[in-house]
Amino acid sequence: MEKLTFYALSAPEKLDRIGAYLSERLSRDVSRHRYGYVCIAMEALDQLLMACHCQSINLFVESFLKMVAKLLESEKPNLQILGTNSFVKFANIEEDTPSYHRSYDFFVSRFSEMCHSSYEDMEIRTKIRMAGIKGLQGVVRKTVNDELQANIWDPQHMDKIVPSLLYNLQNIEETER
């Protein structure tokens, strides 16, 4: 990982190709149910994202977000939580350059769905719902200060976010009773 990070830092123009390669591998490993390799690939993507704050990060982020979306679409709760954690790490990064073509609509929808999870196992259901709330928080954090993004306060987004949060607040109160 150190060598890969060093290479990406010394040749930032190659970062998009590294991201595309890791994205391709991760996609293949998800479809083949090789979850250990999926975790390794996401860890590599996370570390590269944290290490490389440069002008060419926008191209890398596209591959990164595609992989996070792939994980969120998975039926496996562990992959959904892994994707959410990676997205939250990404949301905490201040980007130097604006992105004109990035959209977070899918993430708002998917994280809202996760907030309404009805998974059979109560412990896993709670983890999925908490991941959904953290994901929504990450989307808001990422978009609220970026003038180029769709306004997160628009009704189309708030109609998904607010009910998801209220639903979980209501469930917490019922559990406490």
Coordinates of N, CA and C in Angstrom, one line a residue:
M1 N 0.8 -1.2 0.0 CA 0.0 0.0 0.0 C 0.9 1.3 0.0
E2 N 2.0 1.2 0.7 CA 2.9 2.4 0.8 C 3.4 2.7 -0.6
K3 N 3.8 1.6 -1.4 CA 4.3 1.8 -2.7 C 3.2 2.4 -3.6
L4 N 2.0 1.9 -3.5 CA 0.9 2.4 -4.3 C 0.7 3.9 -4.0
T5 N 0.6 4.2 -2.7 CA 0.4 5.6 -2.3 C 1.5 6.5 -2.8
F6 N 2.8 6.1 -2.7 CA 3.9 6.8 -3.2 C 3.8 7.1 -4.7
Y7 N 3.5 6.0 -5.4 CA 3.3 6.1 -6.9 C 2.2 7.1 -7.2
A8 N 1.1 7.0 -6.5 CA 0.0 7.9 -6.8 C 0.3 9.4 -6.5
L9 N 1.1 9.6 -5.4 CA 1.5 11.0 -5.1 C 2.5 11.5 -6.0
S10 N 3.4 10.7 -6.5 CA 4.5 11.1 -7.4 C 4.0 11.3 -8.8
A11 N 2.9 10.6 -9.2 CA 2.4 10.7 -10.6 C 0.9 10.8 -10.5
P12 N 0.4 12.0 -10.0 CA -1.1 12.2 -9.8 C -1.9 12.1 -11.1
E13 N -1.3 12.2 -12.2 CA -2.0 12.1 -13.5 C -2.4 10.6 -13.7
K14 N -1.8 9.7 -13.0 CA -2.1 8.3 -13.1 C -3.2 7.8 -12.1
L15 N -3.6 8.8 -11.2 CA -4.6 8.4 -10.2 C -5.9 7.9 -10.7
D16 N -6.4 8.5 -11.8 CA -7.7 8.1 -12.4 C -7.5 6.6 -12.9
R17 N -6.4 6.3 -13.5 CA -6.2 4.9 -14.0 C -6.1 3.9 -12.9
I18 N -5.5 4.3 -11.8 CA -5.4 3.5 -10.6 C -6.8 3.2 -10.1
G19 N -7.6 4.3 -10.0 CA -9.0 4.2 -9.5 C -9.8 3.3 -10.4
A20 N -9.6 3.5 -11.7 CA -10.4 2.6 -12.7 C -10.0 1.2 -12.5
Y21 N -8.8 0.9 -12.3 CA -8.3 -0.5 -12.1 C -8.9 -1.1 -10.9
L22 N -8.8 -0.4 -9.7 CA -9.3 -0.9 -8.5 C -10.8 -1.0 -8.5
S23 N -11.5 -0.1 -9.2 CA -12.9 -0.2 -9.4 C -13.3 -1.4 -10.2
E24 N -12.6 -1.7 -11.2 CA -12.9 -2.9 -12.0 C -12.7 -4.2 -11.2
R25 N -11.6 -4.2 -10.4 CA -11.3 -5.4 -9.6 C -12.4 -5.6 -8.5
L26 N -12.7 -4.5 -7.9 CA -13.7 -4.5 -6.8 C -15.1 -5.0 -7.4
S27 N -15.4 -4.5 -8.5 CA -16.7 -4.9 -9.1 C -16.7 -6.4 -9.4
R28 N -15.6 -6.9 -10.0 CA -15.5 -8.3 -10.3 C -15.5 -9.1 -9.0
D29 N -14.9 -8.7 -7.9 CA -14.8 -9.4 -6.7 C -16.2 -9.4 -6.0
V30 N -17.0 -8.3 -6.1 CA -18.3 -8.3 -5.6 C -19.2 -9.3 -6.3
S31 N -19.1 -9.4 -7.6 CA -20.0 -10.3 -8.4 C -19.5 -11.8 -8.1
R32 N -18.3 -12.0 -7.8 CA -17.8 -13.4 -7.5 C -17.8 -13.7 -6.0
H33 N -18.4 -12.8 -5.2 CA -18.6 -13.0 -3.8 C -17.2 -13.2 -3.1
R34 N -16.2 -12.5 -3.5 CA -14.9 -12.6 -2.8 C -14.8 -11.4 -1.9
Y35 N -15.5 -11.4 -0.8 CA -15.6 -10.3 0.1 C -14.3 -9.9 0.8
G36 N -13.4 -10.8 1.0 CA -12.1 -10.4 1.5 C -11.4 -9.4 0.6
Y37 N -11.4 -9.7 -0.7 CA -10.8 -8.9 -1.7 C -11.5 -7.5 -1.8
V38 N -12.8 -7.6 -1.6 CA -13.6 -6.3 -1.7 C -13.1 -5.4 -0.6
C39 N -13.0 -5.9 0.6 CA -12.5 -5.1 1.7 C -11.1 -4.6 1.5
I40 N -10.2 -5.4 0.9 CA -8.9 -4.9 0.6 C -8.9 -3.8 -0.4
A41 N -9.7 -3.9 -1.5 CA -9.8 -2.9 -2.5 C -10.4 -1.6 -2.0
M42 N -11.4 -1.7 -1.1 CA -12.0 -0.5 -0.5 C -11.0 0.2 0.4
E43 N -10.3 -0.6 1.1 CA -9.2 0.0 2.0 C -8.2 0.7 1.2
A44 N -7.8 0.2 0.0 CA -6.9 0.8 -0.9 C -7.4 2.1 -1.4
L45 N -8.7 2.1 -1.8 CA -9.4 3.3 -2.4 C -9.4 4.3 -1.3
D46 N -9.8 3.9 -0.1 CA -9.9 4.9 1.1 C -8.5 5.5 1.3
Q47 N -7.5 4.7 1.4 CA -6.2 5.3 1.7 C -5.7 6.2 0.6
L48 N -5.9 5.8 -0.6 CA -5.5 6.7 -1.7 C -6.3 8.0 -1.7
L49 N -7.6 8.0 -1.4 CA -8.4 9.2 -1.3 C -7.9 10.1 -0.2
M50 N -7.5 9.5 1.0 CA -7.0 10.3 2.1 C -5.7 10.9 1.8
A51 N -4.9 10.2 1.0 CA -3.5 10.6 0.8 C -3.4 11.6 -0.3
C52 N -4.2 11.6 -1.3 CA -4.1 12.3 -2.5 C -5.0 13.5 -2.6
H53 N -4.6 14.7 -2.1 CA -5.4 15.9 -2.2 C -4.7 16.7 -3.3
C54 N -5.1 16.4 -4.6 CA -4.5 17.1 -5.7 C -5.5 17.5 -6.7
Q55 N -5.1 18.2 -7.7 CA -6.1 18.7 -8.7 C -6.8 17.5 -9.5
S56 N -6.1 16.4 -9.7 CA -6.7 15.3 -10.5 C -7.5 14.4 -9.6
I57 N -7.8 14.8 -8.4 CA -8.6 13.9 -7.6 C -10.1 13.7 -8.1
N58 N -10.6 14.7 -8.9 CA -11.9 14.5 -9.4 C -12.1 13.3 -10.2
L59 N -11.1 12.9 -11.0 CA -11.2 11.8 -11.9 C -11.2 10.5 -11.0
F60 N -10.4 10.5 -10.0 CA -10.4 9.4 -9.1 C -11.7 9.2 -8.3
V61 N -12.2 10.3 -7.9 CA -13.5 10.3 -7.1 C -14.6 9.6 -7.9
E62 N -14.6 9.8 -9.2 CA -15.7 9.2 -10.0 C -15.6 7.6 -9.8
S63 N -14.4 7.1 -9.9 CA -14.3 5.6 -9.7 C -14.7 5.2 -8.3
F64 N -14.2 6.1 -7.4 CA -14.5 5.8 -5.9 C -16.0 5.8 -5.7
L65 N -16.7 6.8 -6.1 CA -18.2 6.9 -5.9 C -18.9 5.7 -6.6
K66 N -18.4 5.3 -7.8 CA -19.0 4.2 -8.5 C -18.9 2.9 -7.6
M67 N -17.8 2.7 -7.0 CA -17.6 1.5 -6.2 C -18.4 1.6 -4.9
V68 N -18.5 2.8 -4.3 CA -19.3 2.9 -3.1 C -20.8 2.6 -3.5
A69 N -21.2 3.1 -4.6 CA -22.6 2.8 -5.1 C -22.8 1.3 -5.3
K70 N -21.8 0.7 -5.8 CA -21.9 -0.8 -6.1 C -22.0 -1.5 -4.7
L71 N -21.3 -1.1 -3.7 CA -21.4 -1.7 -2.4 C -22.8 -1.4 -1.8
L72 N -23.3 -0.2 -1.9 CA -24.6 0.1 -1.3 C -25.7 -0.6 -2.0
E73 N -25.6 -1.0 -3.3 CA -26.6 -1.8 -4.0 C -26.6 -3.2 -3.6
S74 N -25.5 -3.7 -2.9 CA -25.4 -5.1 -2.5 C -26.5 -5.5 -1.5
E75 N -26.8 -6.7 -1.5 CA -27.8 -7.3 -0.5 C -27.1 -7.6 0.8
K76 N -25.8 -7.6 0.8 CA -25.0 -7.9 2.0 C -24.9 -6.7 2.9
P77 N -25.4 -6.8 4.2 CA -25.3 -5.7 5.1 C -23.9 -5.2 5.3
N78 N -23.0 -6.1 5.4 CA -21.6 -5.7 5.7 C -21.0 -4.9 4.6
L79 N -21.4 -5.2 3.3 CA -20.9 -4.4 2.2 C -21.6 -3.0 2.2
Q80 N -22.8 -3.0 2.6 CA -23.5 -1.7 2.6 C -22.9 -0.8 3.7
I81 N -22.5 -1.4 4.8 CA -21.9 -0.6 5.9 C -20.5 -0.2 5.5
L82 N -19.8 -1.1 4.8 CA -18.4 -0.8 4.3 C -18.5 0.4 3.3
G83 N -19.4 0.4 2.4 CA -19.6 1.5 1.5 C -20.0 2.8 2.2
T84 N -20.8 2.7 3.1 CA -21.2 3.9 3.9 C -20.0 4.5 4.6
N85 N -19.3 3.7 5.3 CA -18.1 4.2 6.0 C -17.1 4.8 5.1
S86 N -16.9 4.3 3.9 CA -16.0 4.9 2.9 C -16.6 6.2 2.4
F87 N -17.9 6.3 2.2 CA -18.5 7.5 1.8 C -18.4 8.6 2.8
V88 N -18.5 8.2 4.1 CA -18.4 9.2 5.2 C -16.9 9.8 5.2
K89 N -15.9 8.9 5.0 CA -14.6 9.3 5.0 C -14.4 10.3 3.8
F90 N -15.0 10.0 2.7 CA -14.9 10.9 1.5 C -15.6 12.3 1.8
A91 N -16.7 12.2 2.5 CA -17.5 13.4 2.8 C -16.7 14.4 3.7
N92 N -15.8 13.8 4.5 CA -15.0 14.7 5.5 C -13.8 15.3 4.8
I93 N -13.6 15.0 3.5 CA -12.4 15.6 2.8 C -12.9 17.0 2.2
E94 N -12.1 18.0 2.4 CA -12.2 19.2 1.7 C -11.6 19.2 0.4
E95 N -12.3 19.4 -0.7 CA -11.7 19.3 -2.0 C -11.3 20.7 -2.5
D96 N -10.2 20.7 -3.2 CA -9.6 22.0 -3.6 C -10.3 22.5 -4.9
T97 N -10.7 21.5 -5.7 CA -11.3 21.9 -7.0 C -12.8 21.5 -7.0
P98 N -13.6 22.3 -7.6 CA -15.0 22.0 -7.7 C -15.3 20.9 -8.7
S99 N -16.4 20.2 -8.5 CA -16.8 19.2 -9.4 C -18.2 19.6 -10.0
Y100 N -18.2 19.7 -11.3 CA -19.4 20.3 -12.0 C -20.4 19.2 -12.3
H101 N -20.0 17.9 -12.4 CA -20.8 16.9 -12.9 C -21.2 15.8 -11.9
R102 N -20.8 16.0 -10.6 CA -21.1 15.0 -9.6 C -22.5 15.1 -9.0
S103 N -23.2 14.0 -8.9 CA -24.5 14.1 -8.3 C -24.6 13.1 -7.2
Y104 N -25.3 13.5 -6.2 CA -25.5 12.7 -5.0 C -26.9 12.2 -4.8
D105 N -27.7 12.3 -5.8 CA -29.1 11.8 -5.8 C -29.2 10.4 -5.4
F106 N -28.4 9.5 -6.0 CA -28.5 8.1 -5.7 C -28.2 7.9 -4.2
F107 N -27.2 8.6 -3.7 CA -26.8 8.4 -2.3 C -27.8 8.8 -1.3
V108 N -28.5 9.9 -1.6 CA -29.6 10.3 -0.8 C -30.7 9.3 -0.8
S109 N -31.1 8.8 -1.9 CA -32.1 7.7 -2.0 C -31.7 6.4 -1.3
R110 N -30.5 6.0 -1.5 CA -30.0 4.7 -1.0 C -29.9 4.8 0.5
F111 N -29.3 5.9 1.0 CA -29.1 6.1 2.5 C -30.5 6.2 3.2
S112 N -31.4 6.8 2.5 CA -32.8 6.9 3.1 C -33.4 5.5 3.2
E113 N -33.2 4.7 2.1 CA -33.7 3.3 2.1 C -33.1 2.6 3.3
M114 N -31.8 2.8 3.5 CA -31.1 2.1 4.6 C -31.7 2.5 5.9
C115 N -32.1 3.7 6.1 CA -32.7 4.2 7.3 C -34.0 3.5 7.6
H116 N -34.7 2.9 6.6 CA -35.9 2.2 6.8 C -35.8 0.7 6.7
S117 N -34.6 0.2 6.9 CA -34.3 -1.2 6.8 C -35.2 -2.0 7.7
S118 N -35.6 -3.2 7.1 CA -36.4 -4.1 7.9 C -35.8 -5.5 8.0
Y119 N -34.5 -5.5 8.0 CA -33.7 -6.7 8.1 C -34.2 -7.6 9.3
E120 N -34.2 -8.9 9.2 CA -34.7 -9.8 10.2 C -34.0 -9.6 11.5
D121 N -32.7 -9.7 11.5 CA -31.8 -9.6 12.7 C -31.8 -8.2 13.2
M122 N -32.3 -8.0 14.5 CA -32.4 -6.7 15.0 C -31.1 -5.9 15.1
E123 N -30.0 -6.6 15.5 CA -28.7 -6.0 15.6 C -28.2 -5.5 14.3
I124 N -28.3 -6.3 13.2 CA -27.9 -5.9 11.9 C -28.8 -4.8 11.4
R125 N -30.1 -4.9 11.6 CA -31.0 -3.8 11.2 C -30.6 -2.5 11.8
T126 N -30.2 -2.5 13.1 CA -29.8 -1.3 13.7 C -28.5 -0.7 13.1
K127 N -27.6 -1.6 12.8 CA -26.3 -1.2 12.1 C -26.6 -0.6 10.8
I128 N -27.5 -1.2 10.0 CA -27.8 -0.7 8.7 C -28.5 0.7 8.8
R129 N -29.4 0.8 9.7 CA -30.1 2.1 9.9 C -29.1 3.2 10.4
M130 N -28.2 2.8 11.3 CA -27.2 3.8 11.7 C -26.3 4.2 10.6
A131 N -25.9 3.2 9.7 CA -25.1 3.5 8.6 C -25.9 4.5 7.6
G132 N -27.2 4.3 7.5 CA -28.0 5.1 6.6 C -28.0 6.6 7.1
I133 N -28.1 6.7 8.4 CA -28.1 8.1 9.1 C -26.7 8.7 8.9
K134 N -25.7 8.0 9.1 CA -24.3 8.5 8.9 C -24.1 8.9 7.4
G135 N -24.6 8.1 6.5 CA -24.5 8.4 5.1 C -25.2 9.7 4.7
L136 N -26.5 9.8 5.3 CA -27.2 11.1 5.0 C -26.4 12.3 5.5
Q137 N -25.9 12.1 6.7 CA -25.1 13.2 7.3 C -23.9 13.5 6.4
G138 N -23.3 12.5 5.8 CA -22.1 12.7 4.9 C -22.6 13.4 3.7
V139 N -23.7 13.1 3.1 CA -24.2 13.8 1.9 C -24.5 15.2 2.2
V140 N -25.1 15.5 3.3 CA -25.4 16.9 3.7 C -24.1 17.7 3.9
R141 N -23.1 17.1 4.6 CA -21.8 17.7 4.8 C -21.1 18.0 3.5
K142 N -21.2 17.1 2.5 CA -20.5 17.2 1.2 C -21.1 18.3 0.3
T143 N -22.4 18.4 0.4 CA -23.1 19.2 -0.6 C -23.5 20.6 0.0
V144 N -23.6 20.8 1.3 CA -24.1 22.0 1.8 C -23.2 23.2 1.5
N145 N -21.9 23.1 1.4 CA -21.1 24.2 1.1 C -20.6 24.3 -0.3
D146 N -21.1 23.5 -1.2 CA -20.7 23.4 -2.6 C -21.8 24.0 -3.5
E147 N -21.5 25.2 -4.0 CA -22.5 25.9 -4.8 C -22.8 25.2 -6.1
L148 N -21.9 24.4 -6.6 CA -22.1 23.7 -7.8 C -23.0 22.5 -7.7
Q149 N -23.3 22.0 -6.5 CA -24.1 20.8 -6.3 C -25.6 21.2 -6.2
A150 N -26.4 20.3 -6.5 CA -27.9 20.5 -6.3 C -28.1 20.9 -4.8
N151 N -29.0 21.8 -4.6 CA -29.2 22.3 -3.2 C -29.8 21.1 -2.4
I152 N -29.1 20.7 -1.4 CA -29.6 19.6 -0.5 C -30.9 20.0 0.2
W153 N -31.2 21.3 0.3 CA -32.4 21.7 1.0 C -33.6 21.7 0.1
D154 N -33.4 21.4 -1.2 CA -34.6 21.3 -2.1 C -35.6 20.2 -1.6
P155 N -36.9 20.4 -1.9 CA -37.9 19.4 -1.4 C -37.6 18.0 -1.9
Q156 N -37.1 17.8 -3.1 CA -36.8 16.5 -3.6 C -35.9 15.7 -2.7
H157 N -34.9 16.4 -2.1 CA -34.0 15.7 -1.2 C -34.6 15.6 0.3
M158 N -35.1 16.8 0.7 CA -35.6 16.8 2.1 C -36.8 15.9 2.3
D159 N -37.6 15.6 1.2 CA -38.7 14.6 1.3 C -38.2 13.2 1.6
K160 N -37.0 13.0 1.4 CA -36.4 11.6 1.7 C -35.6 11.7 3.0
I161 N -34.9 12.8 3.2 CA -34.0 12.8 4.4 C -34.8 13.0 5.7
V162 N -35.8 13.9 5.8 CA -36.5 14.2 7.0 C -37.3 13.0 7.5
P163 N -38.1 12.3 6.6 CA -38.9 11.2 7.0 C -38.0 10.0 7.5
S164 N -36.8 9.9 6.9 CA -35.9 8.8 7.3 C -35.4 9.1 8.8
L165 N -35.1 10.3 9.0 CA -34.6 10.7 10.4 C -35.7 10.5 11.4
L166 N -36.9 11.0 11.1 CA -38.0 11.0 12.0 C -38.4 9.5 12.2
Y167 N -38.4 8.7 11.2 CA -38.7 7.3 11.4 C -37.8 6.6 12.4
N168 N -36.5 6.9 12.4 CA -35.6 6.3 13.3 C -35.8 6.9 14.7
L169 N -36.1 8.2 14.8 CA -36.4 8.8 16.1 C -37.6 8.2 16.7
Q170 N -38.6 7.9 15.9 CA -39.8 7.3 16.4 C -39.5 5.9 16.9
N171 N -38.8 5.1 16.2 CA -38.4 3.8 16.6 C -37.6 3.7 17.9
I172 N -36.7 4.7 18.1 CA -35.9 4.8 19.3 C -36.9 5.0 20.5
E173 N -37.9 5.9 20.3 CA -38.8 6.2 21.4 C -39.6 5.0 21.8
E174 N -40.1 4.2 20.7 CA -40.8 3.0 21.0 C -40.0 1.9 21.7
T175 N -38.8 1.8 21.3 CA -37.9 0.8 21.9 C -37.6 1.2 23.4
E176 N -37.5 2.5 23.7 CA -37.3 2.9 25.1 C -38.5 2.6 26.0
R177 N -39.7 2.6 25.4 CA -40.9 2.4 26.2 C -40.9 0.9 26.5

